[in-house]
PDB file of C-alpha atoms and ligand atoms in Angstrom:
ATOM      1  CA  MET A   1      94.349  14.601 -12.329  1.00  0.00           C
ATOM      2  CA  ASN A   2      91.181  15.228 -10.086  1.00  0.00           C
ATOM      3  CA  GLY A   3      90.791  13.779  -6.801  1.00  0.00           C
ATOM      4  CA  ILE A   4      94.308  12.271  -6.017  1.00  0.00           C
ATOM      5  CA  ASP A   5      95.763  15.111  -3.706  1.00  0.00           C
ATOM      6  CA  ASN A   6      95.847  13.809  -0.306  1.00  0.00           C
ATOM      7  CA  ALA A   7      94.584  10.542  -1.015  1.00  0.00           C
ATOM      8  CA  VAL A   8      95.996   7.086   0.263  1.00  0.00           C
ATOM      9  CA  ALA A   9      97.226   4.633  -2.471  1.00  0.00           C
ATOM     10  CA  ILE A  10      98.702   1.233  -1.779  1.00  0.00           C
ATOM     11  CA  VAL A  11     100.769   0.140  -4.968  1.00  0.00           C
ATOM     12  CA  THR A  12     101.904  -3.621  -5.066  1.00  0.00           C
ATOM     13  CA  GLY A  13     104.893  -4.556  -6.957  1.00  0.00           C
ATOM     14  CA  ALA A  14     106.366  -0.907  -6.570  1.00  0.00           C
ATOM     15  CA  SER A  15     109.854  -1.493  -6.008  1.00  0.00           C
ATOM     16  CA  THR A  16     110.772  -1.632  -9.682  1.00  0.00           C
ATOM     17  CA  GLY A  17     109.273  -1.111 -13.033  1.00  0.00           C
ATOM     18  CA  ILE A  18     105.475  -0.160 -13.730  1.00  0.00           C
ATOM     19  CA  GLY A  19     104.448  -0.309 -10.119  1.00  0.00           C
ATOM     20  CA  HIS A  20     107.717   2.476  -9.101  1.00  0.00           C
ATOM     21  CA  ALA A  21     106.453   4.587 -12.174  1.00  0.00           C
ATOM     22  CA  ALA A  22     103.079   4.698 -10.725  1.00  0.00           C
ATOM     23  CA  ALA A  23     103.784   5.356  -7.147  1.00  0.00           C
ATOM     24  CA  SER A  24     105.843   8.391  -8.488  1.00  0.00           C
ATOM     25  CA  ARG A  25     103.038   9.662 -10.271  1.00  0.00           C
ATOM     26  CA  PHE A  26     100.733   9.183  -7.479  1.00  0.00           C
ATOM     27  CA  VAL A  27     103.133  11.400  -5.656  1.00  0.00           C
ATOM     28  CA  GLU A  28     103.195  13.907  -8.250  1.00  0.00           C
ATOM     29  CA  GLU A  29      99.744  14.244  -7.967  1.00  0.00           C
ATOM     30  CA  GLY A  30      99.591  14.419  -4.204  1.00  0.00           C
ATOM     31  CA  ALA A  31      98.929  11.322  -2.671  1.00  0.00           C
ATOM     32  CA  ARG A  32     100.683   9.269   0.234  1.00  0.00           C
ATOM     33  CA  VAL A  33     101.725   5.973  -1.048  1.00  0.00           C
ATOM     34  CA  VAL A  34     102.312   2.408   0.423  1.00  0.00           C
ATOM     35  CA  VAL A  35     105.131   0.788  -1.478  1.00  0.00           C
ATOM     36  CA  ALA A  36     104.476  -3.145  -0.891  1.00  0.00           C
ATOM     37  CA  ASP A  37     106.763  -5.576  -2.333  1.00  0.00           C
ATOM     38  CA  VAL A  38     108.674  -8.578  -1.827  1.00  0.00           C
ATOM     39  CA  ASN A  39     111.864  -6.817  -2.977  1.00  0.00           C
ATOM     40  CA  VAL A  40     112.892  -4.879  -0.011  1.00  0.00           C
ATOM     41  CA  GLU A  41     116.250  -3.236  -1.146  1.00  0.00           C
ATOM     42  CA  ASP A  42     114.527  -1.516  -4.132  1.00  0.00           C
ATOM     43  CA  GLY A  43     111.444  -0.953  -2.227  1.00  0.00           C
ATOM     44  CA  GLU A  44     113.114   0.917   0.305  1.00  0.00           C
ATOM     45  CA  ALA A  45     115.016   3.108  -2.563  1.00  0.00           C
ATOM     46  CA  THR A  46     111.702   3.600  -4.098  1.00  0.00           C
ATOM     47  CA  VAL A  47     110.526   5.442  -0.801  1.00  0.00           C
ATOM     48  CA  GLU A  48     113.798   7.378  -0.506  1.00  0.00           C
ATOM     49  CA  ALA A  49     112.943   8.478  -3.842  1.00  0.00           C
ATOM     50  CA  LEU A  50     109.373   9.369  -3.486  1.00  0.00           C
ATOM     51  CA  GLU A  51     110.536  11.252  -0.318  1.00  0.00           C
ATOM     52  CA  GLU A  52     113.041  13.192  -2.321  1.00  0.00           C
ATOM     53  CA  MET A  53     110.170  14.383  -4.534  1.00  0.00           C
ATOM     54  CA  GLY A  54     108.522  15.615  -1.875  1.00  0.00           C
ATOM     55  CA  GLY A  55     106.110  13.066  -1.130  1.00  0.00           C
ATOM     56  CA  GLU A  56     104.999  10.715   1.958  1.00  0.00           C
ATOM     57  CA  ALA A  57     105.382   6.959   1.359  1.00  0.00           C
ATOM     58  CA  ILE A  58     106.196   3.860   3.575  1.00  0.00           C
ATOM     59  CA  PHE A  59     107.424   0.555   2.465  1.00  0.00           C
ATOM     60  CA  VAL A  60     105.757  -2.463   3.543  1.00  0.00           C
ATOM     61  CA  GLU A  61     107.393  -5.949   2.835  1.00  0.00           C
ATOM     62  CA  THR A  62     104.510  -7.943   1.441  1.00  0.00           C
ATOM     63  CA  ASP A  63     104.408 -11.053  -0.364  1.00  0.00           C
ATOM     64  CA  VAL A  64     101.149 -10.566  -2.195  1.00  0.00           C
ATOM     65  CA  SER A  65     100.516 -14.710  -2.238  1.00  0.00           C
ATOM     66  CA  GLU A  66     100.773 -14.857   1.656  1.00  0.00           C
ATOM     67  CA  TRP A  67      97.213 -14.023   3.126  1.00  0.00           C
ATOM     68  CA  SER A  68      98.919 -12.839   6.481  1.00  0.00           C
ATOM     69  CA  ASP A  69     101.152 -10.333   4.557  1.00  0.00           C
ATOM     70  CA  VAL A  70      98.283  -9.043   2.366  1.00  0.00           C
ATOM     71  CA  GLU A  71      96.180  -8.367   5.663  1.00  0.00           C
ATOM     72  CA  GLU A  72      99.179  -6.629   7.149  1.00  0.00           C
ATOM     73  CA  MET A  73      99.806  -4.525   4.161  1.00  0.00           C
ATOM     74  CA  VAL A  74      96.229  -2.962   4.527  1.00  0.00           C
ATOM     75  CA  GLU A  75      96.228  -2.720   8.339  1.00  0.00           C
ATOM     76  CA  THR A  76      99.631  -0.941   8.308  1.00  0.00           C
ATOM     77  CA  THR A  77      98.135   1.385   5.599  1.00  0.00           C
ATOM     78  CA  VAL A  78      94.910   2.360   7.712  1.00  0.00           C
ATOM     79  CA  ASP A  79      97.151   2.557  10.844  1.00  0.00           C
ATOM     80  CA  THR A  80      99.853   4.997   9.025  1.00  0.00           C
ATOM     81  CA  TYR A  81      97.435   7.108   7.179  1.00  0.00           C
ATOM     82  CA  GLY A  82      94.005   6.440   8.588  1.00  0.00           C
ATOM     83  CA  ARG A  83      92.295   5.390   5.457  1.00  0.00           C
ATOM     84  CA  LEU A  84      92.700   3.888   1.757  1.00  0.00           C
ATOM     85  CA  ASP A  85      91.236   5.489  -1.474  1.00  0.00           C
ATOM     86  CA  PHE A  86      93.167   3.680  -4.232  1.00  0.00           C
ATOM     87  CA  ALA A  87      94.908   0.221  -4.783  1.00  0.00           C
ATOM     88  CA  PHE A  88      96.849  -0.457  -7.616  1.00  0.00           C
ATOM     89  CA  ASN A  89      97.320  -4.377  -7.493  1.00  0.00           C
ATOM     90  CA  ASN A  90     100.490  -4.848  -9.992  1.00  0.00           C
ATOM     91  CA  ALA A  91     102.953  -7.272  -8.505  1.00  0.00           C
ATOM     92  CA  GLY A  92     103.403 -10.063 -10.881  1.00  0.00           C
ATOM     93  CA  ILE A  93     105.822 -12.869 -12.275  1.00  0.00           C
ATOM     94  CA  GLU A  94     106.463 -14.094 -15.619  1.00  0.00           C
ATOM     95  CA  GLY A  95     107.310 -17.608 -14.752  1.00  0.00           C
ATOM     96  CA  ALA A  96     108.942 -20.170 -16.882  1.00  0.00           C
ATOM     97  CA  ASN A  97     108.682 -20.469 -20.607  1.00  0.00           C
ATOM     98  CA  GLY A  98     107.327 -23.980 -21.962  1.00  0.00           C
ATOM     99  CA  ALA A  99     104.273 -25.567 -23.744  1.00  0.00           C
ATOM    100  CA  ALA A 100     101.636 -26.550 -21.531  1.00  0.00           C
ATOM    101  CA  SER A 101     102.657 -30.449 -21.197  1.00  0.00           C
ATOM    102  CA  GLU A 102     106.119 -29.403 -20.324  1.00  0.00           C
ATOM    103  CA  GLN A 103     104.961 -26.936 -17.547  1.00  0.00           C
ATOM    104  CA  SER A 104     105.729 -28.126 -14.112  1.00  0.00           C
ATOM    105  CA  LEU A 105     103.063 -27.815 -11.345  1.00  0.00           C
ATOM    106  CA  ASP A 106     105.347 -25.852  -9.206  1.00  0.00           C
ATOM    107  CA  ASN A 107     105.431 -22.970 -11.862  1.00  0.00           C
ATOM    108  CA  TRP A 108     101.792 -23.300 -12.448  1.00  0.00           C
ATOM    109  CA  GLU A 109     101.140 -22.796  -8.825  1.00  0.00           C
ATOM    110  CA  GLN A 110     103.600 -19.956  -8.364  1.00  0.00           C
ATOM    111  CA  VAL A 111     102.302 -18.043 -11.385  1.00  0.00           C
ATOM    112  CA  ILE A 112      99.071 -18.307 -10.376  1.00  0.00           C
ATOM    113  CA  ASP A 113      99.376 -17.720  -6.377  1.00  0.00           C
ATOM    114  CA  VAL A 114     101.138 -14.644  -7.297  1.00  0.00           C
ATOM    115  CA  ASN A 115      99.557 -13.148 -10.340  1.00  0.00           C
ATOM    116  CA  LEU A 116      95.554 -14.223  -9.921  1.00  0.00           C
ATOM    117  CA  LYS A 117      95.046 -15.376  -6.136  1.00  0.00           C
ATOM    118  CA  GLY A 118      97.666 -12.405  -5.083  1.00  0.00           C
ATOM    119  CA  VAL A 119      95.266  -9.792  -6.917  1.00  0.00           C
ATOM    120  CA  PHE A 120      92.053 -11.620  -5.489  1.00  0.00           C
ATOM    121  CA  MET A 121      93.570 -11.564  -1.985  1.00  0.00           C
ATOM    122  CA  CYS A 122      94.582  -7.944  -2.048  1.00  0.00           C
ATOM    123  CA  MET A 123      91.210  -6.571  -3.272  1.00  0.00           C
ATOM    124  CA  LYS A 124      89.643  -9.009  -0.672  1.00  0.00           C
ATOM    125  CA  ALA A 125      91.740  -7.079   2.046  1.00  0.00           C
ATOM    126  CA  GLU A 126      91.655  -3.711   0.402  1.00  0.00           C
ATOM    127  CA  ILE A 127      87.745  -3.608  -0.429  1.00  0.00           C
ATOM    128  CA  PRO A 128      86.419  -3.207   3.331  1.00  0.00           C
ATOM    129  CA  ALA A 129      89.130  -0.396   3.820  1.00  0.00           C
ATOM    130  CA  LEU A 130      87.775   1.205   0.878  1.00  0.00           C
ATOM    131  CA  LEU A 131      84.237   0.709   2.172  1.00  0.00           C
ATOM    132  CA  GLU A 132      85.200   2.143   5.682  1.00  0.00           C
ATOM    133  CA  SER A 133      86.491   5.443   3.372  1.00  0.00           C
ATOM    134  CA  GLY A 134      83.428   5.576   1.584  1.00  0.00           C
ATOM    135  CA  GLY A 135      84.464   4.624  -1.638  1.00  0.00           C
ATOM    136  CA  GLY A 136      87.635   4.411  -3.845  1.00  0.00           C
ATOM    137  CA  ALA A 137      89.042   2.763  -6.853  1.00  0.00           C
ATOM    138  CA  ILE A 138      91.077  -0.607  -7.717  1.00  0.00           C
ATOM    139  CA  VAL A 139      93.117  -0.878 -10.762  1.00  0.00           C
ATOM    140  CA  ASN A 140      94.530  -4.374 -11.337  1.00  0.00           C
ATOM    141  CA  THR A 141      97.511  -5.123 -13.616  1.00  0.00           C
ATOM    142  CA  SER A 142      96.574  -7.534 -16.647  1.00  0.00           C
ATOM    143  CA  SER A 143      98.464  -7.916 -19.757  1.00  0.00           C
ATOM    144  CA  ILE A 144      98.061  -8.042 -23.423  1.00  0.00           C
ATOM    145  CA  ALA A 145      98.454 -11.890 -22.414  1.00  0.00           C
ATOM    146  CA  GLY A 146      95.088 -11.418 -20.502  1.00  0.00           C
ATOM    147  CA  VAL A 147      93.300 -10.560 -23.781  1.00  0.00           C
ATOM    148  CA  VAL A 148      95.170 -12.820 -26.558  1.00  0.00           C
ATOM    149  CA  GLY A 149      97.145 -16.017 -26.119  1.00  0.00           C
ATOM    150  CA  PHE A 150     100.925 -16.337 -26.347  1.00  0.00           C
ATOM    151  CA  PRO A 151     102.591 -19.683 -26.743  1.00  0.00           C
ATOM    152  CA  GLU A 152     104.883 -21.315 -23.975  1.00  0.00           C
ATOM    153  CA  LEU A 153     103.421 -18.874 -21.423  1.00  0.00           C
ATOM    154  CA  SER A 154     100.074 -20.830 -20.528  1.00  0.00           C
ATOM    155  CA  PRO A 155     100.236 -20.296 -16.615  1.00  0.00           C
ATOM    156  CA  TYR A 156     100.874 -16.604 -17.102  1.00  0.00           C
ATOM    157  CA  VAL A 157      98.460 -16.081 -19.857  1.00  0.00           C
ATOM    158  CA  ALA A 158      95.882 -17.877 -17.589  1.00  0.00           C
ATOM    159  CA  SER A 159      96.495 -15.601 -14.628  1.00  0.00           C
ATOM    160  CA  LYS A 160      96.146 -12.654 -16.574  1.00  0.00           C
ATOM    161  CA  HIS A 161      92.911 -13.638 -18.360  1.00  0.00           C
ATOM    162  CA  GLY A 162      91.879 -14.309 -14.761  1.00  0.00           C
ATOM    163  CA  VAL A 163      92.719 -10.850 -13.605  1.00  0.00           C
ATOM    164  CA  ILE A 164      90.294  -9.412 -16.205  1.00  0.00           C
ATOM    165  CA  GLY A 165      87.655 -11.580 -14.984  1.00  0.00           C
ATOM    166  CA  LEU A 166      88.171 -11.043 -11.297  1.00  0.00           C
ATOM    167  CA  THR A 167      87.854  -7.120 -12.279  1.00  0.00           C
ATOM    168  CA  LYS A 168      84.708  -7.555 -14.026  1.00  0.00           C
ATOM    169  CA  ALA A 169      82.934  -9.168 -11.381  1.00  0.00           C
ATOM    170  CA  ALA A 170      84.234  -7.077  -8.512  1.00  0.00           C
ATOM    171  CA  ALA A 171      83.075  -4.084 -10.450  1.00  0.00           C
ATOM    172  CA  LEU A 172      79.614  -5.394 -10.717  1.00  0.00           C
ATOM    173  CA  GLU A 173      79.692  -6.012  -6.943  1.00  0.00           C
ATOM    174  CA  TYR A 174      80.925  -2.787  -5.849  1.00  0.00           C
ATOM    175  CA  SER A 175      79.775  -0.058  -8.140  1.00  0.00           C
ATOM    176  CA  GLY A 176      76.628   0.596  -5.934  1.00  0.00           C
ATOM    177  CA  ASP A 177      79.349   1.321  -3.100  1.00  0.00           C
ATOM    178  CA  GLY A 178      81.484   3.851  -4.869  1.00  0.00           C
ATOM    179  CA  ILE A 179      84.072   1.504  -5.654  1.00  0.00           C
ATOM    180  CA  ARG A 180      85.330   1.529  -9.509  1.00  0.00           C
ATOM    181  CA  VAL A 181      87.362  -1.571 -10.326  1.00  0.00           C
ATOM    182  CA  ASN A 182      89.497  -1.535 -13.791  1.00  0.00           C
ATOM    183  CA  ALA A 183      92.122  -3.430 -15.224  1.00  0.00           C
ATOM    184  CA  ILE A 184      95.220  -2.381 -17.200  1.00  0.00           C
ATOM    185  CA  SER A 185      96.734  -4.630 -20.199  1.00  0.00           C
ATOM    186  CA  PRO A 186     100.160  -3.194 -20.973  1.00  0.00           C
ATOM    187  CA  GLY A 187     101.962  -4.647 -24.158  1.00  0.00           C
ATOM    188  CA  VAL A 188     105.822  -5.035 -23.803  1.00  0.00           C
ATOM    189  CA  VAL A 189     107.216  -2.309 -21.821  1.00  0.00           C
ATOM    190  CA  ASP A 190     110.658  -1.545 -20.721  1.00  0.00           C
ATOM    191  CA  THR A 191     111.140  -3.031 -17.275  1.00  0.00           C
ATOM    192  CA  PRO A 192     113.290  -5.336 -15.286  1.00  0.00           C
ATOM    193  CA  MET A 193     110.575  -8.274 -16.087  1.00  0.00           C
ATOM    194  CA  VAL A 194     111.329  -7.742 -19.839  1.00  0.00           C
ATOM    195  CA  ASP A 195     115.058  -7.619 -19.154  1.00  0.00           C
ATOM    196  CA  ARG A 196     114.810 -11.010 -17.665  1.00  0.00           C
ATOM    197  CA  SER A 197     112.792 -12.633 -20.528  1.00  0.00           C
ATOM    198  CA  SER A 198     115.258 -11.242 -23.023  1.00  0.00           C
ATOM    199  CA  GLU A 199     118.212 -12.931 -21.407  1.00  0.00           C
ATOM    200  CA  ALA A 200     116.467 -16.069 -22.326  1.00  0.00           C
ATOM    201  CA  SER A 201     115.155 -15.318 -25.777  1.00  0.00           C
ATOM    202  CA  ASP A 202     114.903 -12.363 -28.451  1.00  0.00           C
ATOM    203  CA  THR A 203     111.769 -11.022 -26.814  1.00  0.00           C
ATOM    204  CA  VAL A 204     112.736  -7.437 -27.350  1.00  0.00           C
ATOM    205  CA  ASP A 205     113.191  -7.636 -30.949  1.00  0.00           C
ATOM    206  CA  GLN A 206     110.116  -9.790 -31.461  1.00  0.00           C
ATOM    207  CA  ALA A 207     108.044  -7.369 -29.480  1.00  0.00           C
ATOM    208  CA  ILE A 208     109.246  -4.242 -31.173  1.00  0.00           C
ATOM    209  CA  GLY A 209     108.645  -5.918 -34.580  1.00  0.00           C
ATOM    210  CA  ALA A 210     104.972  -6.574 -33.504  1.00  0.00           C
ATOM    211  CA  THR A 211     104.377  -3.131 -32.044  1.00  0.00           C
ATOM    212  CA  PRO A 212     103.172  -0.647 -34.700  1.00  0.00           C
ATOM    213  CA  ILE A 213     104.502   2.317 -32.641  1.00  0.00           C
ATOM    214  CA  GLY A 214     107.820   0.360 -33.268  1.00  0.00           C
ATOM    215  CA  ARG A 215     109.166   0.712 -29.650  1.00  0.00           C
ATOM    216  CA  LEU A 216     108.815  -0.856 -26.146  1.00  0.00           C
ATOM    217  CA  GLY A 217     106.261   0.991 -23.957  1.00  0.00           C
ATOM    218  CA  GLU A 218     107.861   3.101 -20.903  1.00  0.00           C
ATOM    219  CA  PRO A 219     106.700   2.295 -17.458  1.00  0.00           C
ATOM    220  CA  GLU A 220     105.779   5.789 -17.048  1.00  0.00           C
ATOM    221  CA  GLU A 221     103.194   5.350 -19.823  1.00  0.00           C
ATOM    222  CA  ILE A 222     101.498   2.391 -17.934  1.00  0.00           C
ATOM    223  CA  GLY A 223     101.805   3.922 -14.300  1.00  0.00           C
ATOM    224  CA  ASP A 224     100.080   7.289 -15.427  1.00  0.00           C
ATOM    225  CA  ALA A 225      97.040   5.373 -16.924  1.00  0.00           C
ATOM    226  CA  ALA A 226      96.720   3.526 -13.781  1.00  0.00           C
ATOM    227  CA  VAL A 227      96.567   6.734 -11.649  1.00  0.00           C
ATOM    228  CA  TRP A 228      94.283   8.197 -14.038  1.00  0.00           C
ATOM    229  CA  LEU A 229      91.821   5.039 -13.517  1.00  0.00           C
ATOM    230  CA  CYS A 230      92.044   6.070 -10.138  1.00  0.00           C
ATOM    231  CA  SER A 231      91.498   9.591 -10.466  1.00  0.00           C
ATOM    232  CA  ALA A 232      88.031  11.347 -10.566  1.00  0.00           C
ATOM    233  CA  ASP A 233      88.866  12.191 -14.235  1.00  0.00           C
ATOM    234  CA  SER A 234      87.635   8.601 -15.037  1.00  0.00           C
ATOM    235  CA  SER A 235      84.629   8.618 -12.687  1.00  0.00           C
ATOM    236  CA  PHE A 236      82.281   7.027 -15.152  1.00  0.00           C
ATOM    237  CA  VAL A 237      84.910   3.762 -15.964  1.00  0.00           C
ATOM    238  CA  THR A 238      84.458   0.424 -14.348  1.00  0.00           C
ATOM    239  CA  GLY A 239      84.748  -3.066 -15.313  1.00  0.00           C
ATOM    240  CA  GLU A 240      87.083  -1.960 -17.896  1.00  0.00           C
ATOM    241  CA  THR A 241      90.403  -3.390 -19.211  1.00  0.00           C
ATOM    242  CA  MET A 242      92.535  -0.465 -20.726  1.00  0.00           C
ATOM    243  CA  VAL A 243      94.940  -1.987 -23.226  1.00  0.00           C
ATOM    244  CA  ILE A 244      97.977   0.036 -23.609  1.00  0.00           C
ATOM    245  CA  ASP A 245     100.215  -1.700 -25.911  1.00  0.00           C
ATOM    246  CA  GLY A 246     101.276   0.603 -28.744  1.00  0.00           C
ATOM    247  CA  GLY A 247      98.764  -1.240 -31.209  1.00  0.00           C
ATOM    248  CA  TYR A 248     100.170  -4.717 -30.570  1.00  0.00           C
ATOM    249  CA  THR A 249      96.734  -6.581 -30.236  1.00  0.00           C
ATOM    250  CA  SER A 250      95.045  -4.078 -32.903  1.00  0.00           C
TER     251      SER A 250
HETATM  252  P1  NAI B 301     109.113  -5.829 -12.577  1.00  0.00           P
HETATM  253  O1  NAI B 301     109.637  -7.109 -12.471  1.00  0.00           O
HETATM  254  O2  NAI B 301     109.803  -4.598 -12.546  1.00  0.00           O
HETATM  255  O3  NAI B 301     107.831  -5.628 -11.465  1.00  0.00           O
HETATM  256  C1  NAI B 301     107.264  -6.500 -10.799  1.00  0.00           C
HETATM  257  C2  NAI B 301     107.402  -6.087  -9.222  1.00  0.00           C
HETATM  258  O4  NAI B 301     106.479  -7.181  -8.515  1.00  0.00           O
HETATM  259  C3  NAI B 301     108.873  -6.487  -8.739  1.00  0.00           C
HETATM  260  O5  NAI B 301     109.005  -5.212  -7.873  1.00  0.00           O
HETATM  261  C4  NAI B 301     108.535  -7.729  -7.880  1.00  0.00           C
HETATM  262  O6  NAI B 301     109.663  -7.639  -6.723  1.00  0.00           O
HETATM  263  C5  NAI B 301     107.250  -7.490  -7.305  1.00  0.00           C
HETATM  264  N1  NAI B 301     106.641  -8.826  -6.955  1.00  0.00           N
HETATM  265  C6  NAI B 301     106.832 -10.226  -7.642  1.00  0.00           C
HETATM  266  N2  NAI B 301     106.506 -11.150  -6.849  1.00  0.00           N
HETATM  267  C7  NAI B 301     105.752 -10.486  -5.732  1.00  0.00           C
HETATM  268  C8  NAI B 301     105.136 -11.001  -4.719  1.00  0.00           C
HETATM  269  N3  NAI B 301     104.823 -12.195  -4.448  1.00  0.00           N
HETATM  270  N4  NAI B 301     104.587  -9.913  -3.897  1.00  0.00           N
HETATM  271  C9  NAI B 301     105.139  -8.785  -3.713  1.00  0.00           C
HETATM  272  N5  NAI B 301     105.678  -8.219  -4.874  1.00  0.00           N
HETATM  273  C10 NAI B 301     105.907  -9.073  -5.699  1.00  0.00           C
HETATM  274  O7  NAI B 301     108.082  -5.940 -13.928  1.00  0.00           O
HETATM  275  P2  NAI B 301     106.824  -5.031 -14.300  1.00  0.00           P
HETATM  276  O8  NAI B 301     106.901  -4.954 -15.902  1.00  0.00           O
HETATM  277  O9  NAI B 301     106.993  -3.549 -13.843  1.00  0.00           O
HETATM  278  O10 NAI B 301     105.800  -5.730 -14.064  1.00  0.00           O
HETATM  279  C11 NAI B 301     104.641  -5.171 -13.387  1.00  0.00           C
HETATM  280  C12 NAI B 301     103.218  -5.860 -13.796  1.00  0.00           C
HETATM  281  O11 NAI B 301     103.018  -5.550 -15.201  1.00  0.00           O
HETATM  282  C13 NAI B 301     103.441  -7.444 -13.519  1.00  0.00           C
HETATM  283  O12 NAI B 301     102.037  -7.789 -12.979  1.00  0.00           O
HETATM  284  C14 NAI B 301     103.373  -7.992 -14.917  1.00  0.00           C
HETATM  285  O13 NAI B 301     103.165  -9.159 -15.126  1.00  0.00           O
HETATM  286  C15 NAI B 301     102.676  -6.712 -15.731  1.00  0.00           C
HETATM  287  N6  NAI B 301     103.104  -6.823 -17.150  1.00  0.00           N
HETATM  288  C16 NAI B 301     104.183  -6.409 -17.611  1.00  0.00           C
HETATM  289  C17 NAI B 301     104.801  -6.150 -18.704  1.00  0.00           C
HETATM  290  C18 NAI B 301     106.017  -5.667 -19.524  1.00  0.00           C
HETATM  291  O14 NAI B 301     106.128  -6.056 -20.480  1.00  0.00           O
HETATM  292  N7  NAI B 301     106.849  -5.394 -18.631  1.00  0.00           N
HETATM  293  C19 NAI B 301     103.696  -6.367 -19.976  1.00  0.00           C
HETATM  294  C20 NAI B 301     102.495  -6.968 -19.310  1.00  0.00           C
HETATM  295  C21 NAI B 301     102.164  -6.928 -17.985  1.00  0.00           C
END
């Protein structure tokens, strides 16, 4: 992919799943990667794996719902690598299931803080560093739950719809400064998040049944799209949401 070699990318939620896959693809394309996550053990293992691939990477313990952590994530990136070119704001949680009237206020706050406020705060901290670098690209992880509704998941659905709104607004604000901002909306992807959900219900069987391609997505199929949206190969794409769902919402 064009324009990734030697660039510097932050990937939040890169300890496992989609973020881990995107970090690997960034390294394959020659980028230096900041792995930012609350999960220290898997984050450090991700960095080791990226180094074994011949890449350069650091782990920065980051809770994206804490402004001081997010500021430090960007500061450490610029201190270590001298610049920031790309950000994949991907960290997210599913929260508890339940109809809206049964959802706890705590669950609402937790899901919105990580999935929506977290993406907002990451962009707020990253954009000045991207401007300093003369431009760049941001990709935010939404979901098919950001495009259509799902019952029993109102905080998650609201947070992921919000991510698409944030993405569009920021794309309009910064397109003149050489910063493109896009979102990806994965369908059901084989990651630890889905493993956790399927412990509680028959999510996987239902998802496969509702997916015309007839299987779960692989994390690499989403990570590759995120890296493409950062690359110069997508230079005329901004404010867009790429749905990657095996036909689920078609
Ligand atoms: P995952 O659970 O493997 O990855 C999420 C990562 O985010 C984990 O490494 C976790 O430690 C990290 N994280 C959680 N809270 C955090 C916080 N406060 N600060 C920093 N890091 C935090 O799951 P997956 O599937 O890779 O999820 C990645 C993104 O993709 C999430 O935003 C999720 O909502 C989204 N997504 C996933 C789908 C799926 O079917 N797996 C479908 C649609 C969207």
